PDB file of C-alpha atoms in Angstrom:
ATOM      1  CA  MET A   1      -0.081   0.087  -0.015  1.00 69.00           C
ATOM      2  CA  ILE A   2       0.982   3.456  -0.537  1.00 70.00           C
ATOM      3  CA  ASP A   3       0.211   6.037   1.864  1.00 77.00           C
ATOM      4  CA  VAL A   4      -0.489   9.842   1.656  1.00 78.00           C
ATOM      5  CA  VAL A   5       2.097  11.948   3.493  1.00 83.00           C
ATOM      6  CA  VAL A   6       1.258  15.437   2.301  1.00 83.00           C
ATOM      7  CA  SER A   7      -2.835  16.285   1.928  1.00 81.00           C
ATOM      8  CA  SER A   8      -4.146  17.298  -1.134  1.00 81.00           C
ATOM      9  CA  THR A   9      -4.951  20.539   0.527  1.00 83.00           C
ATOM     10  CA  ASP A  10      -1.248  20.975   1.453  1.00 86.00           C
ATOM     11  CA  ARG A  11      -0.258  19.587  -1.977  1.00 88.00           C
ATOM     12  CA  ALA A  12      -2.140  22.701  -3.479  1.00 88.00           C
ATOM     13  CA  ALA A  13      -0.366  25.108  -1.041  1.00 89.00           C
ATOM     14  CA  LEU A  14       3.068  23.452  -2.088  1.00 92.00           C
ATOM     15  CA  TRP A  15       2.285  23.830  -5.778  1.00 93.00           C
ATOM     16  CA  SER A  16       1.628  27.506  -5.349  1.00 92.00           C
ATOM     17  CA  ALA A  17       4.604  28.028  -3.307  1.00 93.00           C
ATOM     18  CA  LEU A  18       7.349  26.345  -5.211  1.00 94.00           C
ATOM     19  CA  PRO A  19       7.685  28.730  -8.248  1.00 94.00           C
ATOM     20  CA  THR A  20       8.240  31.706  -6.050  1.00 92.00           C
ATOM     21  CA  LEU A  21       9.902  30.323  -2.809  1.00 91.00           C
ATOM     22  CA  PRO A  22      12.682  32.734  -1.979  1.00 92.00           C
ATOM     23  CA  ILE A  23      15.700  30.477  -2.180  1.00 88.00           C
ATOM     24  CA  THR A  24      19.356  31.033  -2.690  1.00 89.00           C
ATOM     25  CA  TRP A  25      21.140  27.928  -4.143  1.00 90.00           C
ATOM     26  CA  ASP A  26      24.468  28.772  -2.806  1.00 87.00           C
ATOM     27  CA  ALA A  27      22.950  29.007   0.706  1.00 88.00           C
ATOM     28  CA  LEU A  28      20.278  26.365   1.167  1.00 89.00           C
ATOM     29  CA  PRO A  29      19.337  26.019   4.724  1.00 91.00           C
ATOM     30  CA  GLU A  30      20.328  22.838   6.133  1.00 91.00           C
ATOM     31  CA  GLU A  31      17.383  22.352   8.317  1.00 92.00           C
ATOM     32  CA  GLY A  32      15.207  22.687   4.912  1.00 92.00           C
ATOM     33  CA  VAL A  33      12.109  25.126   4.699  1.00 91.00           C
ATOM     34  CA  THR A  34       8.823  24.670   6.168  1.00 91.00           C
ATOM     35  CA  LEU A  35       5.716  26.502   4.160  1.00 88.00           C
ATOM     36  CA  PRO A  36       3.072  28.353   6.141  1.00 84.00           C
ATOM     37  CA  ASP A  37       0.863  25.286   5.861  1.00 84.00           C
ATOM     38  CA  GLY A  38       3.431  23.120   7.678  1.00 88.00           C
ATOM     39  CA  THR A  39       4.635  21.134   4.512  1.00 90.00           C
ATOM     40  CA  HIS A  40       8.580  20.743   5.178  1.00 92.00           C
ATOM     41  CA  LEU A  41      11.018  20.488   2.342  1.00 92.00           C
ATOM     42  CA  ARG A  42      14.041  18.771   3.573  1.00 92.00           C
ATOM     43  CA  HIS A  43      17.444  19.660   2.379  1.00 92.00           C
ATOM     44  CA  SER A  44      19.453  16.873   0.273  1.00 90.00           C
ATOM     45  CA  ASP A  45      22.355  16.335  -1.866  1.00 86.00           C
ATOM     46  CA  ALA A  46      22.382  14.550  -5.119  1.00 81.00           C
ATOM     47  CA  PRO A  47      24.017  11.137  -4.934  1.00 80.00           C
ATOM     48  CA  ASP A  48      27.416  12.963  -6.397  1.00 74.00           C
ATOM     49  CA  GLY A  49      27.417  15.321  -3.338  1.00 74.00           C
ATOM     50  CA  GLU A  50      27.516  18.205  -5.395  1.00 77.00           C
ATOM     51  CA  VAL A  51      23.982  19.452  -6.022  1.00 86.00           C
ATOM     52  CA  ARG A  52      22.112  20.816  -3.209  1.00 88.00           C
ATOM     53  CA  HIS A  53      18.253  20.657  -3.439  1.00 92.00           C
ATOM     54  CA  LEU A  54      15.111  20.721  -1.258  1.00 95.00           C
ATOM     55  CA  MET A  55      12.538  17.594  -1.511  1.00 94.00           C
ATOM     56  CA  VAL A  56       9.457  16.511   0.148  1.00 95.00           C
ATOM     57  CA  THR A  57       7.700  13.150   0.179  1.00 93.00           C
ATOM     58  CA  LEU A  58       4.081  13.216  -0.930  1.00 92.00           C
ATOM     59  CA  HIS A  59       3.342   9.545  -0.739  1.00 93.00           C
ATOM     60  CA  GLU A  60       5.164   6.263   0.321  1.00 91.00           C
ATOM     61  CA  SER A  61       4.868   2.558   0.766  1.00 90.00           C
ATOM     62  CA  GLU A  62       6.224   0.827   3.776  1.00 85.00           C
ATOM     63  CA  ASP A  63       9.524  -0.440   4.212  1.00 84.00           C
ATOM     64  CA  LEU A  64      10.136  -3.269   1.883  1.00 89.00           C
ATOM     65  CA  GLU A  65      12.561  -5.504   4.077  1.00 88.00           C
ATOM     66  CA  GLU A  66       9.895  -7.800   5.469  1.00 85.00           C
ATOM     67  CA  LEU A  67       8.341  -8.414   2.426  1.00 86.00           C
ATOM     68  CA  THR A  68      11.589  -9.036   0.463  1.00 85.00           C
ATOM     69  CA  ASP A  69      12.652 -11.373   3.557  1.00 85.00           C
ATOM     70  CA  GLY A  70       9.225 -13.254   3.292  1.00 82.00           C
ATOM     71  CA  LEU A  71       8.085 -11.924   6.475  1.00 83.00           C
ATOM     72  CA  GLY A  72       5.533  -9.408   7.527  1.00 80.00           C
ATOM     73  CA  ASP A  73       1.647  -8.645   7.321  1.00 84.00           C
ATOM     74  CA  TYR A  74       1.276  -9.998   3.725  1.00 85.00           C
ATOM     75  CA  THR A  75      -0.611 -12.739   2.170  1.00 87.00           C
ATOM     76  CA  ALA A  76       1.022 -16.101   1.068  1.00 88.00           C
ATOM     77  CA  GLU A  77       0.663 -15.294  -2.177  1.00 89.00           C
ATOM     78  CA  GLU A  78       2.410 -11.854  -1.832  1.00 87.00           C
ATOM     79  CA  LEU A  79       5.237 -13.544   0.074  1.00 87.00           C
ATOM     80  CA  ALA A  80       5.752 -16.176  -2.571  1.00 88.00           C
ATOM     81  CA  ASP A  81       6.233 -13.221  -5.186  1.00 89.00           C
ATOM     82  CA  PRO A  82       7.289 -10.234  -3.340  1.00 89.00           C
ATOM     83  CA  TYR A  83       8.571  -8.745  -6.395  1.00 90.00           C
ATOM     84  CA  ALA A  84       5.116  -8.788  -8.152  1.00 91.00           C
ATOM     85  CA  VAL A  85       3.795  -6.889  -5.231  1.00 89.00           C
ATOM     86  CA  ILE A  86       6.681  -4.357  -5.472  1.00 91.00           C
ATOM     87  CA  GLU A  87       6.064  -3.768  -9.183  1.00 91.00           C
ATOM     88  CA  GLN A  88       2.387  -3.210  -8.499  1.00 91.00           C
ATOM     89  CA  TYR A  89       3.728  -0.511  -5.872  1.00 91.00           C
ATOM     90  CA  PHE A  90       5.682   1.114  -8.789  1.00 91.00           C
ATOM     91  CA  LYS A  91       2.535   1.052 -10.867  1.00 91.00           C
ATOM     92  CA  LYS A  92       0.585   2.735  -8.309  1.00 90.00           C
ATOM     93  CA  ALA A  93       3.298   5.279  -7.679  1.00 91.00           C
ATOM     94  CA  GLY A  94       3.438   5.888 -11.463  1.00 89.00           C
ATOM     95  CA  GLU A  95      -0.303   6.533 -11.157  1.00 89.00           C
ATOM     96  CA  LEU A  96      -0.052   8.854  -8.452  1.00 90.00           C
ATOM     97  CA  VAL A  97       2.698  10.966 -10.323  1.00 89.00           C
ATOM     98  CA  ARG A  98       0.141  11.561 -13.083  1.00 88.00           C
ATOM     99  CA  ASP A  99      -2.293  12.629 -10.569  1.00 89.00           C
ATOM    100  CA  MET A 100       0.159  14.960  -9.009  1.00 89.00           C
ATOM    101  CA  VAL A 101       1.056  16.391 -12.524  1.00 89.00           C
ATOM    102  CA  ALA A 102      -2.604  17.135 -13.094  1.00 89.00           C
ATOM    103  CA  GLU A 103      -2.671  18.883  -9.792  1.00 90.00           C
ATOM    104  CA  ALA A 104       0.494  20.851 -10.275  1.00 92.00           C
ATOM    105  CA  ALA A 105      -0.346  21.988 -13.915  1.00 91.00           C
ATOM    106  CA  GLY A 106      -3.216  23.849 -12.817  1.00 91.00           C
ATOM    107  CA  VAL A 107      -0.443  26.248 -11.133  1.00 92.00           C
ATOM    108  CA  LEU A 108       2.588  25.328 -13.038  1.00 92.00           C
ATOM    109  CA  GLY A 109       1.329  24.742 -16.630  1.00 90.00           C
ATOM    110  CA  GLU A 110       2.205  21.659 -18.484  1.00 88.00           C
ATOM    111  CA  PRO A 111       5.617  20.087 -17.405  1.00 86.00           C
ATOM    112  CA  ALA A 112       8.463  20.622 -19.798  1.00 81.00           C
ATOM    113  CA  GLN A 113       9.979  17.556 -19.665  1.00 65.00           C
ATOM    114  CA  ALA A 114       8.194  14.186 -18.896  1.00 64.00           C
ATOM    115  CA  GLU A 115       9.910  10.566 -18.622  1.00 59.00           C
ATOM    116  CA  PRO A 116       8.404   7.924 -21.112  1.00 51.00           C
ATOM    117  CA  ASP A 117       7.120   5.588 -18.235  1.00 54.00           C
ATOM    118  CA  ALA A 118       5.326   8.409 -16.358  1.00 53.00           C
ATOM    119  CA  ARG A 119       7.392   7.857 -13.335  1.00 64.00           C
ATOM    120  CA  GLY A 120       8.877  11.514 -13.428  1.00 82.00           C
ATOM    121  CA  VAL A 121       8.214  14.953 -14.641  1.00 90.00           C
ATOM    122  CA  SER A 122      10.109  18.359 -14.589  1.00 91.00           C
ATOM    123  CA  TRP A 123       8.848  21.865 -14.918  1.00 93.00           C
ATOM    124  CA  LEU A 124      12.156  23.811 -16.226  1.00 92.00           C
ATOM    125  CA  LEU A 125      11.767  27.389 -14.696  1.00 93.00           C
ATOM    126  CA  PRO A 126      14.307  30.201 -15.220  1.00 93.00           C
ATOM    127  CA  ASP A 127      15.649  30.273 -11.627  1.00 94.00           C
ATOM    128  CA  ARG A 128      14.723  26.676 -10.664  1.00 95.00           C
ATOM    129  CA  THR A 129      13.375  23.037 -11.914  1.00 94.00           C
ATOM    130  CA  ILE A 130      10.410  21.498 -10.203  1.00 94.00           C
ATOM    131  CA  SER A 131      10.398  17.656 -10.566  1.00 93.00           C
ATOM    132  CA  VAL A 132       8.160  15.256  -9.511  1.00 93.00           C
ATOM    133  CA  GLY A 133       8.624  11.576  -9.760  1.00 92.00           C
ATOM    134  CA  VAL A 134       8.942   7.844  -8.152  1.00 92.00           C
ATOM    135  CA  THR A 135      12.281   6.952  -6.386  1.00 91.00           C
ATOM    136  CA  GLN A 136      13.474   4.132  -3.971  1.00 90.00           C
ATOM    137  CA  ALA A 137      16.794   4.473  -2.108  1.00 84.00           C
ATOM    138  CA  ASP A 138      17.536   0.617  -2.244  1.00 85.00           C
ATOM    139  CA  LYS A 139      15.379  -2.599  -3.006  1.00 84.00           C
ATOM    140  CA  ASN A 140      14.189  -2.622   0.719  1.00 85.00           C
ATOM    141  CA  ALA A 141      13.419   1.019   1.113  1.00 88.00           C
ATOM    142  CA  PRO A 142      10.094   2.449   0.782  1.00 90.00           C
ATOM    143  CA  ILE A 143       8.824   3.491  -2.785  1.00 92.00           C
ATOM    144  CA  GLU A 144       8.129   7.154  -2.720  1.00 92.00           C
ATOM    145  CA  VAL A 145       6.441   9.839  -4.671  1.00 93.00           C
ATOM    146  CA  CYS A 146       8.376  12.843  -4.221  1.00 94.00           C
ATOM    147  CA  VAL A 147       8.958  16.646  -5.360  1.00 94.00           C
ATOM    148  CA  TRP A 148      12.360  17.971  -5.776  1.00 95.00           C
ATOM    149  CA  LEU A 149      13.070  21.766  -5.942  1.00 95.00           C
ATOM    150  CA  LEU A 150      16.441  21.807  -7.960  1.00 94.00           C
ATOM    151  CA  PRO A 151      18.768  24.406  -9.378  1.00 94.00           C
ATOM    152  CA  PRO A 152      18.097  25.498 -12.901  1.00 93.00           C
ATOM    153  CA  GLY A 153      19.315  23.038 -15.639  1.00 88.00           C
ATOM    154  CA  HIS A 154      18.957  20.071 -13.297  1.00 89.00           C
ATOM    155  CA  THR A 155      16.124  17.259 -13.304  1.00 87.00           C
ATOM    156  CA  ALA A 156      15.594  14.557 -10.833  1.00 86.00           C
ATOM    157  CA  ASP A 157      16.338  12.329 -13.558  1.00 84.00           C
ATOM    158  CA  SER A 158      19.610  14.000 -14.615  1.00 82.00           C
ATOM    159  CA  LEU A 159      20.756  13.534 -11.141  1.00 83.00           C
ATOM    160  CA  GLY A 160      19.638  10.103 -10.224  1.00 80.00           C
ATOM    161  CA  LEU A 161      17.398  10.945  -7.641  1.00 83.00           C
TER     162      LEU A 161
END
């Protein structure tokens, strides 16, 4: 199951805030940024450690370690084929990305860049990039639908996020 982390009401405020959020790429706050509605964008670095950015998780699955180890609160069928369950989570996450894009497009317009499998899209603005997509830190980590606020010229895909 993929659970909501940020409500639709808070996402509406997020889409409105992202294009105008006052940020300086050379001095992103280590503690991240909290929007007036309480949504917190956490500070992060790209895998290469060179591109600092802000991100927030909108939806996430449970940790998948128990599932891949054949344990946990799953049916016998799910435990027999955990990777089918994980693929269903990715499918659901892709559907959620499409939903998030539809929400965001009302404020941000149509995205400038979309991945062919609908797992990620980006709005390329003059002073920032807003990316929405699916990520998973490793095979046992939760599958997440995230928003990344990135320096101009970068996308979540180009940074391997």
